[in-house]
Short mmCIF file of C-alpha atoms in Angstrom, two decimals:
data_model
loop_
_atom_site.label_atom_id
_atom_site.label_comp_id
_atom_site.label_asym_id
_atom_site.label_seq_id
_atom_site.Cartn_x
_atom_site.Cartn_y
_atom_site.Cartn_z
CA UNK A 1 -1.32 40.31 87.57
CA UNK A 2 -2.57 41.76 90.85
CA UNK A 3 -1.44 40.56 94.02
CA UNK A 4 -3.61 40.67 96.94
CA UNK A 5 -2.49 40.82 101.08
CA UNK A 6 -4.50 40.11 103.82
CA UNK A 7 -5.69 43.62 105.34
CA UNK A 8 -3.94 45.06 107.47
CA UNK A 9 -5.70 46.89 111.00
CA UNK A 10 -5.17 50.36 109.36
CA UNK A 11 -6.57 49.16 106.20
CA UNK A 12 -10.11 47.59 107.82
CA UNK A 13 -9.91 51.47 109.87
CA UNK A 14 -10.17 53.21 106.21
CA UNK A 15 -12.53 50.50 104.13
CA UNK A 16 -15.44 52.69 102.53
CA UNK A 17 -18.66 51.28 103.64
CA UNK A 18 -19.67 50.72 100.19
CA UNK A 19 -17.46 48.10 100.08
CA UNK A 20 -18.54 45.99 102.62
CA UNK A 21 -22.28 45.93 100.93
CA UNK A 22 -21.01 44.60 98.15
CA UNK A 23 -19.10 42.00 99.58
CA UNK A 24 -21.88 40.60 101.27
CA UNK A 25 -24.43 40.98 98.54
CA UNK A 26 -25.38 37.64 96.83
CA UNK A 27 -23.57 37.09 93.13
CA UNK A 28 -25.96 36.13 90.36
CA UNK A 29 -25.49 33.22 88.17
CA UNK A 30 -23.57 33.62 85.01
CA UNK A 31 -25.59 32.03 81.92
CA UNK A 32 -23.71 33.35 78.88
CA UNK A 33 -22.29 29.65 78.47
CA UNK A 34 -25.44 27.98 78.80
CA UNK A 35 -26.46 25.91 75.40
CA UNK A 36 -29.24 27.57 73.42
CA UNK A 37 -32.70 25.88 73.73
CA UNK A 38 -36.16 26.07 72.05
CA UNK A 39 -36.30 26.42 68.27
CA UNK A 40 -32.27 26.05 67.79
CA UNK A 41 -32.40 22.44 69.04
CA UNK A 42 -34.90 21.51 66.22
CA UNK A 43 -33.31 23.19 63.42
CA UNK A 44 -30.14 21.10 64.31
CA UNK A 45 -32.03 18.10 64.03
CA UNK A 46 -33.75 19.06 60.33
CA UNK A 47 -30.62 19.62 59.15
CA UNK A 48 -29.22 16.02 60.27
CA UNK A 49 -32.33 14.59 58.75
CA UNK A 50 -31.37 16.75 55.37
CA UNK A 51 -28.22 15.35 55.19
CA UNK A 52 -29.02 11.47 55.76
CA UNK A 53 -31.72 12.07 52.68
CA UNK A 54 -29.18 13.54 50.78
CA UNK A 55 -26.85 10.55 51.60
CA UNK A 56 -29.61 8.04 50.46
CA UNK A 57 -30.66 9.82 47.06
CA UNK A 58 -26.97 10.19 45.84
CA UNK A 59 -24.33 8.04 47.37
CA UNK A 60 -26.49 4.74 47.73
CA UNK A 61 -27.50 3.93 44.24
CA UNK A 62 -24.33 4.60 42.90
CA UNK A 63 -22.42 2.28 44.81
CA UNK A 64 -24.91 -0.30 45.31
CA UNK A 65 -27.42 -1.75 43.76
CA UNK A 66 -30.98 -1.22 44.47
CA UNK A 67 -32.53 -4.02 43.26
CA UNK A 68 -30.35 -6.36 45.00
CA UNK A 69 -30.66 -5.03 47.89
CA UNK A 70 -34.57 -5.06 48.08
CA UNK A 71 -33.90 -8.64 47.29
CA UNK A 72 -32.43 -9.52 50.59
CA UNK A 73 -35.28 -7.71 52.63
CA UNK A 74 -37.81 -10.24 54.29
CA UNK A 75 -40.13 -11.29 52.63
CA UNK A 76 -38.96 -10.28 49.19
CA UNK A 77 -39.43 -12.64 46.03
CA UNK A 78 -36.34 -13.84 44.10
CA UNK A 79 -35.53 -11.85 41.17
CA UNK A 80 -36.48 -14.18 37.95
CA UNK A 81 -33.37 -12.71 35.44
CA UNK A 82 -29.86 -12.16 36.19
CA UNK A 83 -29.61 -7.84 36.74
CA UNK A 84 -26.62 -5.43 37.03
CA UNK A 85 -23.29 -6.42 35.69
CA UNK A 86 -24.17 -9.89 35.74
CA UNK A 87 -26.74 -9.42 32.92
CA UNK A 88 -24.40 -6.95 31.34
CA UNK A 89 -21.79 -9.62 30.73
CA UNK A 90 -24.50 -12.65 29.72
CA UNK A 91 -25.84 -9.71 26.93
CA UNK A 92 -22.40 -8.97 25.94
CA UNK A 93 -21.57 -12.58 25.64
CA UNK A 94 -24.25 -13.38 23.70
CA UNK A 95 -23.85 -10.19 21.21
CA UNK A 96 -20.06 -11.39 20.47
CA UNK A 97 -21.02 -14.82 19.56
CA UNK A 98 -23.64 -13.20 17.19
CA UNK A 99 -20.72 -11.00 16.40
CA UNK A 100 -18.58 -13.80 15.39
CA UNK A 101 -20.93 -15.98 13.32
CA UNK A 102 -22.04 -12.77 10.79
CA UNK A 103 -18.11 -12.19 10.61
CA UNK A 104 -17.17 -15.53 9.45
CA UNK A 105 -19.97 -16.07 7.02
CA UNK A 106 -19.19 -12.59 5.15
CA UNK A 107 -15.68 -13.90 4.98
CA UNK A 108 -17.12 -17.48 3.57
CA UNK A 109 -18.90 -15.18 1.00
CA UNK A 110 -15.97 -13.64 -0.02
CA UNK A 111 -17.13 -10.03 2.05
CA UNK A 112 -13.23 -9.21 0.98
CA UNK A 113 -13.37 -8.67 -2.38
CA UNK A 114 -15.84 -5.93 -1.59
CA UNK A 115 -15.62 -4.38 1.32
CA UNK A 116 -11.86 -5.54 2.80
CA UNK A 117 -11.33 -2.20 4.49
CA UNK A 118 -14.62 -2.28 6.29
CA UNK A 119 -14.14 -6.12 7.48
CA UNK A 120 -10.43 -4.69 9.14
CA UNK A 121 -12.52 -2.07 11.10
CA UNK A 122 -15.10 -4.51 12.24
CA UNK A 123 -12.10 -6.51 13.60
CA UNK A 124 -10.47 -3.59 15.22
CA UNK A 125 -13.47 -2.65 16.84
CA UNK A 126 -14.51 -5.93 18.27
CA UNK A 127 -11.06 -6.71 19.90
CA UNK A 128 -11.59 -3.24 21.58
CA UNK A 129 -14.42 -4.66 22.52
CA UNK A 130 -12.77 -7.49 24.52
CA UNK A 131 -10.18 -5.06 25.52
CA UNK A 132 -12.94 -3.25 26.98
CA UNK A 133 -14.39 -6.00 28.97
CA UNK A 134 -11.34 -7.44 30.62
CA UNK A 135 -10.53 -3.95 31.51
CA UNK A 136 -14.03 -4.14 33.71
CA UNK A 137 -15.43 -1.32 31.38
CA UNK A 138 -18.53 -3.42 30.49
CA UNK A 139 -20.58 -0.18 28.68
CA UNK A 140 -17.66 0.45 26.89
CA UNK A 141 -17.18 -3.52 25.76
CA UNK A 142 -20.93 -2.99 24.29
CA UNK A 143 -20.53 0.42 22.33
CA UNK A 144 -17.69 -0.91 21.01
CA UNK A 145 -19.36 -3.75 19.90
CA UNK A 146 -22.38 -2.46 18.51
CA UNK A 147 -19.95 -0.01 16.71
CA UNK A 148 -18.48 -2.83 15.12
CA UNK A 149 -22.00 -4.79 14.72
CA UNK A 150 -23.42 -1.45 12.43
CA UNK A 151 -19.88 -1.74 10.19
CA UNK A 152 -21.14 -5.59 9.44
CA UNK A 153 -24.71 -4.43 8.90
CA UNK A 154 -23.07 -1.96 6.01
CA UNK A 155 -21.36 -4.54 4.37
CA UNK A 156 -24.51 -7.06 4.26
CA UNK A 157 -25.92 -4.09 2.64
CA UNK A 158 -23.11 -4.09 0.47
CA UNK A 159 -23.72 -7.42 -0.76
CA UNK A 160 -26.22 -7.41 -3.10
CA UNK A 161 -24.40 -4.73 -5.41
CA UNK A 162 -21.48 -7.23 -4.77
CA UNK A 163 -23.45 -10.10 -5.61
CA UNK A 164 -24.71 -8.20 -9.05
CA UNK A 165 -20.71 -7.97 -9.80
CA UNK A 166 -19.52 -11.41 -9.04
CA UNK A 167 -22.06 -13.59 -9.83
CA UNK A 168 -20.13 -16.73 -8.00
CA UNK A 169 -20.72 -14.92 -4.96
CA UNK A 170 -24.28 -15.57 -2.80
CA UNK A 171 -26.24 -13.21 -1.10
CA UNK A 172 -25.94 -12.64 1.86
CA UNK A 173 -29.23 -12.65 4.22
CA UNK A 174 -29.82 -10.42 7.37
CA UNK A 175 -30.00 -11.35 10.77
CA UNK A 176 -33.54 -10.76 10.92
CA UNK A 177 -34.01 -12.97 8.13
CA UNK A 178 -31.74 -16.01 9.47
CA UNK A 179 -33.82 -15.76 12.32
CA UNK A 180 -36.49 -17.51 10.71
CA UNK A 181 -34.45 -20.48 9.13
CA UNK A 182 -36.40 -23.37 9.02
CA UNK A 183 -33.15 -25.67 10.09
CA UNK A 184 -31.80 -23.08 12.77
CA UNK A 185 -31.07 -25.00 15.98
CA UNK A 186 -33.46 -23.81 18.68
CA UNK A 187 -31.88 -21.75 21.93
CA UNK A 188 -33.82 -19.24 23.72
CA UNK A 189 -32.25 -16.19 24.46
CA UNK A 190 -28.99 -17.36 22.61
CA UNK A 191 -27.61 -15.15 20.03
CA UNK A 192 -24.81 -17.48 18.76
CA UNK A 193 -28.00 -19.62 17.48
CA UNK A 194 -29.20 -16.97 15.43
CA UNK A 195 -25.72 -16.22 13.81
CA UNK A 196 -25.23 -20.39 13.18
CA UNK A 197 -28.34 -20.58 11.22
CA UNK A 198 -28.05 -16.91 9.46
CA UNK A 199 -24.60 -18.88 8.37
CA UNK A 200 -25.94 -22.37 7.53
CA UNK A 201 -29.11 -20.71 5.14
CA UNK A 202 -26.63 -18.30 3.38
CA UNK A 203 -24.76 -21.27 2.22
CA UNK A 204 -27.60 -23.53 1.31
CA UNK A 205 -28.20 -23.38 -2.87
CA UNK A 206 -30.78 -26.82 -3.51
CA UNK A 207 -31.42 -28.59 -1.06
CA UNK A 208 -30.31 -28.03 2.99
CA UNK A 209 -27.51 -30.17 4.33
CA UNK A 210 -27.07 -30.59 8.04
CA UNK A 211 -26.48 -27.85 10.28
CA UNK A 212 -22.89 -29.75 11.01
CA UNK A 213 -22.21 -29.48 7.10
CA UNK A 214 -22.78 -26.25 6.57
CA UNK A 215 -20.82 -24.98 9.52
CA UNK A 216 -17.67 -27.04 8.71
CA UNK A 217 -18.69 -25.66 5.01
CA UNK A 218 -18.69 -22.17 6.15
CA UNK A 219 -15.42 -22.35 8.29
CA UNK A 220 -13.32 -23.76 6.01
CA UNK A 221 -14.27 -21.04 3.15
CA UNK A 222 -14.10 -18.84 5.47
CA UNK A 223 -10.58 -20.13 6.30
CA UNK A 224 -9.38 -20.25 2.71
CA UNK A 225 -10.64 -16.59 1.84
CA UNK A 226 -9.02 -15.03 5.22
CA UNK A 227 -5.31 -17.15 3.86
CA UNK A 228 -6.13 -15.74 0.68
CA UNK A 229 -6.70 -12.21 1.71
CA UNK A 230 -3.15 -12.84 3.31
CA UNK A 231 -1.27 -14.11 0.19
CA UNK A 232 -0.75 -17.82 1.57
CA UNK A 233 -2.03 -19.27 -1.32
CA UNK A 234 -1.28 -22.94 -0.17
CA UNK A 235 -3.04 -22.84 2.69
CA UNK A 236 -6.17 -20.78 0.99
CA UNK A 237 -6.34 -23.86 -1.69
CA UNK A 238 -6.04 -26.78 1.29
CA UNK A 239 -9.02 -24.83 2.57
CA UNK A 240 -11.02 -24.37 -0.38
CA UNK A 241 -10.24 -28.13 -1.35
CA UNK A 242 -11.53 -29.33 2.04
CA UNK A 243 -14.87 -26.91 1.59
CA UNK A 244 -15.19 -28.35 -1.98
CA UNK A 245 -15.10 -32.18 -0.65
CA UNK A 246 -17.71 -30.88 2.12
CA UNK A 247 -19.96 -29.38 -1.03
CA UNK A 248 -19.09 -30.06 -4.43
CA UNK A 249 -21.56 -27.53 -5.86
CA UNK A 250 -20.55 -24.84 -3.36
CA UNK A 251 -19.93 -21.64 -5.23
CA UNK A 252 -17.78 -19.99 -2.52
CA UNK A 253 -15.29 -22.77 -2.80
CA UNK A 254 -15.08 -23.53 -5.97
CA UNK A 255 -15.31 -19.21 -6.47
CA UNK A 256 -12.27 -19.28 -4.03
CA UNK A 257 -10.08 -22.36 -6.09
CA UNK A 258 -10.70 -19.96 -9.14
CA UNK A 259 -9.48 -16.96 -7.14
CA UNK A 260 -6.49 -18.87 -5.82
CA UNK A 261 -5.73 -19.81 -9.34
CA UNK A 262 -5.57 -16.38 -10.65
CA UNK A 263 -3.68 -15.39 -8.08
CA UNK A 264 -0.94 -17.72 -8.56
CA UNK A 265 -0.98 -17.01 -12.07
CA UNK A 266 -0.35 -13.57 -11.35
CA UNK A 267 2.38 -13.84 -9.03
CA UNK A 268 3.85 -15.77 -11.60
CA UNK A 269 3.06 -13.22 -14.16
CA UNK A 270 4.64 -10.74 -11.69
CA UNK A 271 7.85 -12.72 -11.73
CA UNK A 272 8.50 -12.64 -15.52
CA UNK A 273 7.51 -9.08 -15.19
CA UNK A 274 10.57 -8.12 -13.08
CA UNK A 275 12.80 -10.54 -15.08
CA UNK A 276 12.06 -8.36 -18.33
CA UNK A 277 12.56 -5.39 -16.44
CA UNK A 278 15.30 -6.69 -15.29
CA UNK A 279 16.41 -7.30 -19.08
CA UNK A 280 15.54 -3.45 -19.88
CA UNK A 281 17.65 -1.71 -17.08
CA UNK A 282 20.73 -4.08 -18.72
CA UNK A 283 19.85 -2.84 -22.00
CA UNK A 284 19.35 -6.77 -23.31
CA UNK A 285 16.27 -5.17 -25.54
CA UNK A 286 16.74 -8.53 -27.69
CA UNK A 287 16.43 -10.41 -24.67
CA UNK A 288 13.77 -8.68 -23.38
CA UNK A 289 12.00 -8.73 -26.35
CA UNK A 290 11.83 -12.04 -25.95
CA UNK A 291 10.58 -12.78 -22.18
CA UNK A 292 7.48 -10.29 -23.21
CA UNK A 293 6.61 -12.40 -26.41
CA UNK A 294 6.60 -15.39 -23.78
CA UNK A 295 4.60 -14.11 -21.78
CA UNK A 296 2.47 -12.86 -24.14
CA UNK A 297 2.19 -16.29 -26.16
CA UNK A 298 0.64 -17.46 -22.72
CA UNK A 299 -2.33 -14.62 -21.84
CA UNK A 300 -2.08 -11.80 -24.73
CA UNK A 301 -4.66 -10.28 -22.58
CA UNK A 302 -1.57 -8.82 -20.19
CA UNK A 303 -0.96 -5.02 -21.40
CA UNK A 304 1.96 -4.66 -19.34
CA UNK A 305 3.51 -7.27 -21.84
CA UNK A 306 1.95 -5.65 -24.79
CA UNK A 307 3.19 -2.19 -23.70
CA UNK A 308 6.48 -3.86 -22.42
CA UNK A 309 6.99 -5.69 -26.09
CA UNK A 310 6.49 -2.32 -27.59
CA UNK A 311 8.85 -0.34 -25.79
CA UNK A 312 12.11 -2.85 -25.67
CA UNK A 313 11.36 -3.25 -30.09
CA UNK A 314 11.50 0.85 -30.38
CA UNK A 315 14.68 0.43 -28.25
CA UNK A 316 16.51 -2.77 -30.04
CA UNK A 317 15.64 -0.89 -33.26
CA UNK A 318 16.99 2.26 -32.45
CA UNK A 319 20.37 0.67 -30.91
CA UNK A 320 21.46 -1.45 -34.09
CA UNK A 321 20.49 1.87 -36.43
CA UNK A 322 22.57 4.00 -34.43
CA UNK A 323 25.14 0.82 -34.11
CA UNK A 324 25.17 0.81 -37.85
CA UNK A 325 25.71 4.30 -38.65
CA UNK A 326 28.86 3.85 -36.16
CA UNK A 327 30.37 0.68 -37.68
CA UNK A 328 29.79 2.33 -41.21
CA UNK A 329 30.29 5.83 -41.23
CA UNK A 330 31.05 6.36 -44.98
CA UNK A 331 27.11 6.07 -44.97
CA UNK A 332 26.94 9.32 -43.70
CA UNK A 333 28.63 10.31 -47.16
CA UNK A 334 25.19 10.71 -48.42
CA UNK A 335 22.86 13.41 -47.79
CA UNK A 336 19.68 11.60 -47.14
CA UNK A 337 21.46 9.55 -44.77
CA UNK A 338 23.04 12.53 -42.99
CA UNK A 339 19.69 13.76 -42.25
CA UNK A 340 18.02 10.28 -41.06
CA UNK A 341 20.82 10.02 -38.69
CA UNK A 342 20.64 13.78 -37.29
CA UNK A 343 16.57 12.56 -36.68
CA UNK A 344 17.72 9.14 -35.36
CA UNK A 345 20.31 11.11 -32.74
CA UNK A 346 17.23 13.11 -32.11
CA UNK A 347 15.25 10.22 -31.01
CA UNK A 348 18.13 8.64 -29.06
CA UNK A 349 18.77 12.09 -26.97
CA UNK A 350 14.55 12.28 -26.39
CA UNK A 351 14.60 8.84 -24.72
CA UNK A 352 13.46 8.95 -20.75
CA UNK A 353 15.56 6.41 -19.78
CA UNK A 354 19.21 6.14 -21.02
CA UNK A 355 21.65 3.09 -19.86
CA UNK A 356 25.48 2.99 -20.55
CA UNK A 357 25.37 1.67 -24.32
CA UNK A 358 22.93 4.41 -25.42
CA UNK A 359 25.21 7.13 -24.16
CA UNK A 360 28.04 5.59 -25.70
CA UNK A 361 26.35 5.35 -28.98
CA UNK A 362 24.94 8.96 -28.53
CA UNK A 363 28.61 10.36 -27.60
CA UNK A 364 30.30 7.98 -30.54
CA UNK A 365 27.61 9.58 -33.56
CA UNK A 366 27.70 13.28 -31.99
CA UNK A 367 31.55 13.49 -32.56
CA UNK A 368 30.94 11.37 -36.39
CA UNK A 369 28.49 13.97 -37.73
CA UNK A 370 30.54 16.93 -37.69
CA UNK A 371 33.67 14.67 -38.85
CA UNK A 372 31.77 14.22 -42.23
CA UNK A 373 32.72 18.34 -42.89
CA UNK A 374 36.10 17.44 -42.51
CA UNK A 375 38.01 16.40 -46.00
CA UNK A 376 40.58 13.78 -45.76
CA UNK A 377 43.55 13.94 -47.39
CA UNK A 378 44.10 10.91 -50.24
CA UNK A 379 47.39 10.34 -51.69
CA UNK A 380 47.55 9.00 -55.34
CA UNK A 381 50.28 6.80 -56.64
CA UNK A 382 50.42 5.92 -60.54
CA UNK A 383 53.13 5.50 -62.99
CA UNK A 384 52.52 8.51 -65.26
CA UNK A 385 51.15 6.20 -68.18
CA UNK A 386 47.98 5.45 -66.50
CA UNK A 387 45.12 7.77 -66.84
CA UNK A 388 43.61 8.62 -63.43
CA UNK A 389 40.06 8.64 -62.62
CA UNK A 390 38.01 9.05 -59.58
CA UNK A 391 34.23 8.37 -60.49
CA UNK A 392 31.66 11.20 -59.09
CA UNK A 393 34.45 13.20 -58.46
CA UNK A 394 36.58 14.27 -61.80
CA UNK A 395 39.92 13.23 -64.10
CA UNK A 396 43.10 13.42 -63.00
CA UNK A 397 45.41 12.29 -65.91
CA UNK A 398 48.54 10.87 -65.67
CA UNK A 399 51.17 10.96 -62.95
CA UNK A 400 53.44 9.35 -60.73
CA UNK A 401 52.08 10.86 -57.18
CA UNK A 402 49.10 13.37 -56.67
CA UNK A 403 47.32 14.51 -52.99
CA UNK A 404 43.93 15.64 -52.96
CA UNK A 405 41.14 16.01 -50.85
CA UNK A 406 37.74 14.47 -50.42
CA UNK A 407 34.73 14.08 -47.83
CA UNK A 408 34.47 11.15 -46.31
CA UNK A 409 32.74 8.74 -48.18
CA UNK A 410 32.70 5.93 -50.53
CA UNK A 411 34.41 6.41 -54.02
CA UNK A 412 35.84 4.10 -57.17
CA UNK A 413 39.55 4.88 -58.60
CA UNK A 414 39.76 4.22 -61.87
CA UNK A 415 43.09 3.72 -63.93
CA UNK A 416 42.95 3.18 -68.02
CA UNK A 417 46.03 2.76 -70.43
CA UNK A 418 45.92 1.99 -73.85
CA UNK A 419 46.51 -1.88 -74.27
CA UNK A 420 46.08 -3.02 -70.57
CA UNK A 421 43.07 -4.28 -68.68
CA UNK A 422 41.71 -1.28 -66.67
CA UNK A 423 42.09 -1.29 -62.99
CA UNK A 424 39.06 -0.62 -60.34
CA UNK A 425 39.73 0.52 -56.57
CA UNK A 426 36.84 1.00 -54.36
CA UNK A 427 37.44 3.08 -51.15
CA UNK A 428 36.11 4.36 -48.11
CA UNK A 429 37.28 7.58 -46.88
CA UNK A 430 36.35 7.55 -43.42
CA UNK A 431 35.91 10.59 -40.93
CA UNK A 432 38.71 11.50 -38.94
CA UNK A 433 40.66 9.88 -41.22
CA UNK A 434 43.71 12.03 -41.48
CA UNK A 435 45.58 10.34 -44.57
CA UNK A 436 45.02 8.01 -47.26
CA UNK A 437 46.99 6.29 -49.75
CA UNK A 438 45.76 4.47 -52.87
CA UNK A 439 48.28 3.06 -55.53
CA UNK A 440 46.04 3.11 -59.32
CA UNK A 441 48.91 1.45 -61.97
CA UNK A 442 47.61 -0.62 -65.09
CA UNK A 443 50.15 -2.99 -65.46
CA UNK A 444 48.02 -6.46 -67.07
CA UNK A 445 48.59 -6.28 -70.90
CA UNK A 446 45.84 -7.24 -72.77
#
């Protein structure tokens, strides 16, 4: 910073000349900060102009609409239909009611016994659908719809394969075609009206009922397939019933009291079942033998029953022959035998499904076979005048005590003596047996 003095008499003495010309020469005026003028001006204004245009074509129609806006200028006529989201929500509303009506008269037709998974997805779709509109998505409401609309167009398709399959079942007519119904209740622009009378001509067979009939007709089968698709067979048959009083003749009701029929039937069936499974896991094969022969004496149609009957006789068979061999095991004396009961263990070891009593019975014969190698040690007792015989085996003669040794098995003692009655002794040597003791004395005169 420079600090300048007044001048001092000395100073104004010694001042250059120079300097005093420039003091008094006029200063010019500065115009570096003056605003530019001319052609800058009007390019600042085309570019304001640019950017209201730009505001106009891009911001305004997306946040407000056009049309109703031209409405309100002077002079403008009143627009004739409802427009933006207004019409959006009268279209949807009149799509889900057309929605509805082709949904419940597939399910009156029985749509479920043919096309079940495709019915759920309509249904999912369509409450995304509402979930859609209360969300304020309205496009999305109607995609989802018309998603769901094409899934019930498939299934009408469906139907006449169906109908070829199940006879009781009608065929079901397209929109297009219900359109034209000569009974269909007249409301412009209304789709629900279209849907009532696609319903009310599906379900006509002679001659056409009122439109009220065949509505109440159509709900209530509708009803009673929907409770049967759920397994509430009461309320499916109070719903069927009340269809049938509405139409005697109507084929999806009385198609639906047949259905409801079966099914109980079935469940019943399915009941017994378990019971004689039930029977099989206790090893009761007598028992279970039984409940299958029931069952079958009812429907012999049921294969579970026929292949259920067959597998618990194999199994009560093969118990009391392998219960036999262990209750008499001087059987297994003979060859032949020996080798039916190595097959029969065989068969018993093979089985998929072994309970307690088998593998006692399996365990009980394993340890008998190899017993039957063993000999047993018999003990004879006479009275050395009695002549000793043992029948398959040889002749012993007389004596008062002799030990030998046999196989298990069966075998007849015999004792003779000159002038007494001959004595008999039938015995079973049985294996493990250790020691055996048989007294042979003739001692009757004669």
């Amino acid at each position: 910073m420079l600090l300048r003095f007044p001048p001092g008499p000395a100073q104004e003495m010694e001042r250059p000349p120079l300097w005093d010309e420039l003091r008094q020469a006029p200063r010019p005026e500065l115009t570096r900060l003056e605003p530019m003028r001319g052609g800058s001006r009007l390019a600042m204004w085309l570019i304001g102009v640019l950017a209201l245009g730009a505001v106009a074509l891009f911001v305004v129609p997306r946040y407000f609409d056009i049309t109703s806006l031209a409405a309100l200028a002077p002079g403008s006529a009143a627009p004739s239909v409802p427009t933006g989201a207004g019409a959006t929500a009268a279209r949807l509303a009149a799509q889900r009611a057309d929605f509805d009506q082709r949904f419940a008269l597939l399910e009156a037709h029985g749509a479920a016994s043919w096309a079940a998974a495709d019915l759920a997805k309509a249904r999912t779709l369509a409450a995304e659908s509402v979930g859609a509109r209360d969300a304020g998505s309205l496009n999305l409401a109607q995609q989802r719809l018309a998603d769901a609309s094409s899934v019930l167009d498939s299934i009408e398709r469906a139907a006449p394969a169906a109908a070829a399959a199940n006879p009781s079942s009608a065929q079901i007519p397209s929109a297009a075609g219900a359109a034209t119904a000569p009974h269909a209740p007249a409301a412009p622009g209304a789709a629900a009206a279209t849907g009532a009378a696609s319903a009310a001509g599906a379900l006509r067979n002679t001659q056409a009922p009122t439109a009220f009939g065949d509505d109440a007709y159509a709900k209530a089968a509708g009803e009673g397939f929907a409770a049967l698709g759920a397994g509430q067979l009461d309320k499916a048959r109070r719903s069927f019933e009340k269809a049938r009083a509405l139409r005697p003749d109507g084929p999806e009701a009385l198609d639906g009291l047949r259905r409801v029929d079966a099914a109980r039937t079935g469940r019943a069936f399915a009941v017994r079942r378990a019971e004689a499974e039930d029977l099989e896991d206790e090893e009761r094969w007598q028992d279970a033998l039984d409940a299958y022969d029931a069952v079958l004496r009812q429907d012999s149609s049921q294969v579970w029953a026929q292949e259920g009957r067959a597998r618990a006789g194999a199994r009560l068979q093969l118990g009391d022959s392998l219960q036999a061999l262990i209750d008499h095991p001087d059987r297994l004396a003979n060859p032949r035998l020996r080798d039916d009961a190595a097959v029969l263990l065989q068969t018993a070891q093979q089985q998929p499904v072994s309970g307690p009593v088998l593998r006692t019975q399996i365990a009980r014969l394993t340890a008998l076979l190899p017993a039957l190698d063993k000999p047993v040690r018999l003990s004879l007792v006479s009275d050395n005048h009695t002549q000793v015989t043992i029948a398959s085996v040889g002749t012993f003669g007389s004596f008062a005590r002799r030990d030998i040794e046999l196989r298990p098995g069966r075998y007849t003692v015999i004792g003779t003596r000159d002038g007494y009655r001959e004595v008999r002794r039938d015995i079973t040597v049985s294996p493990g047996e250790e020691f055996l003791t048989v007294n042979v004395i003739c001692s009757e005169p004669i």
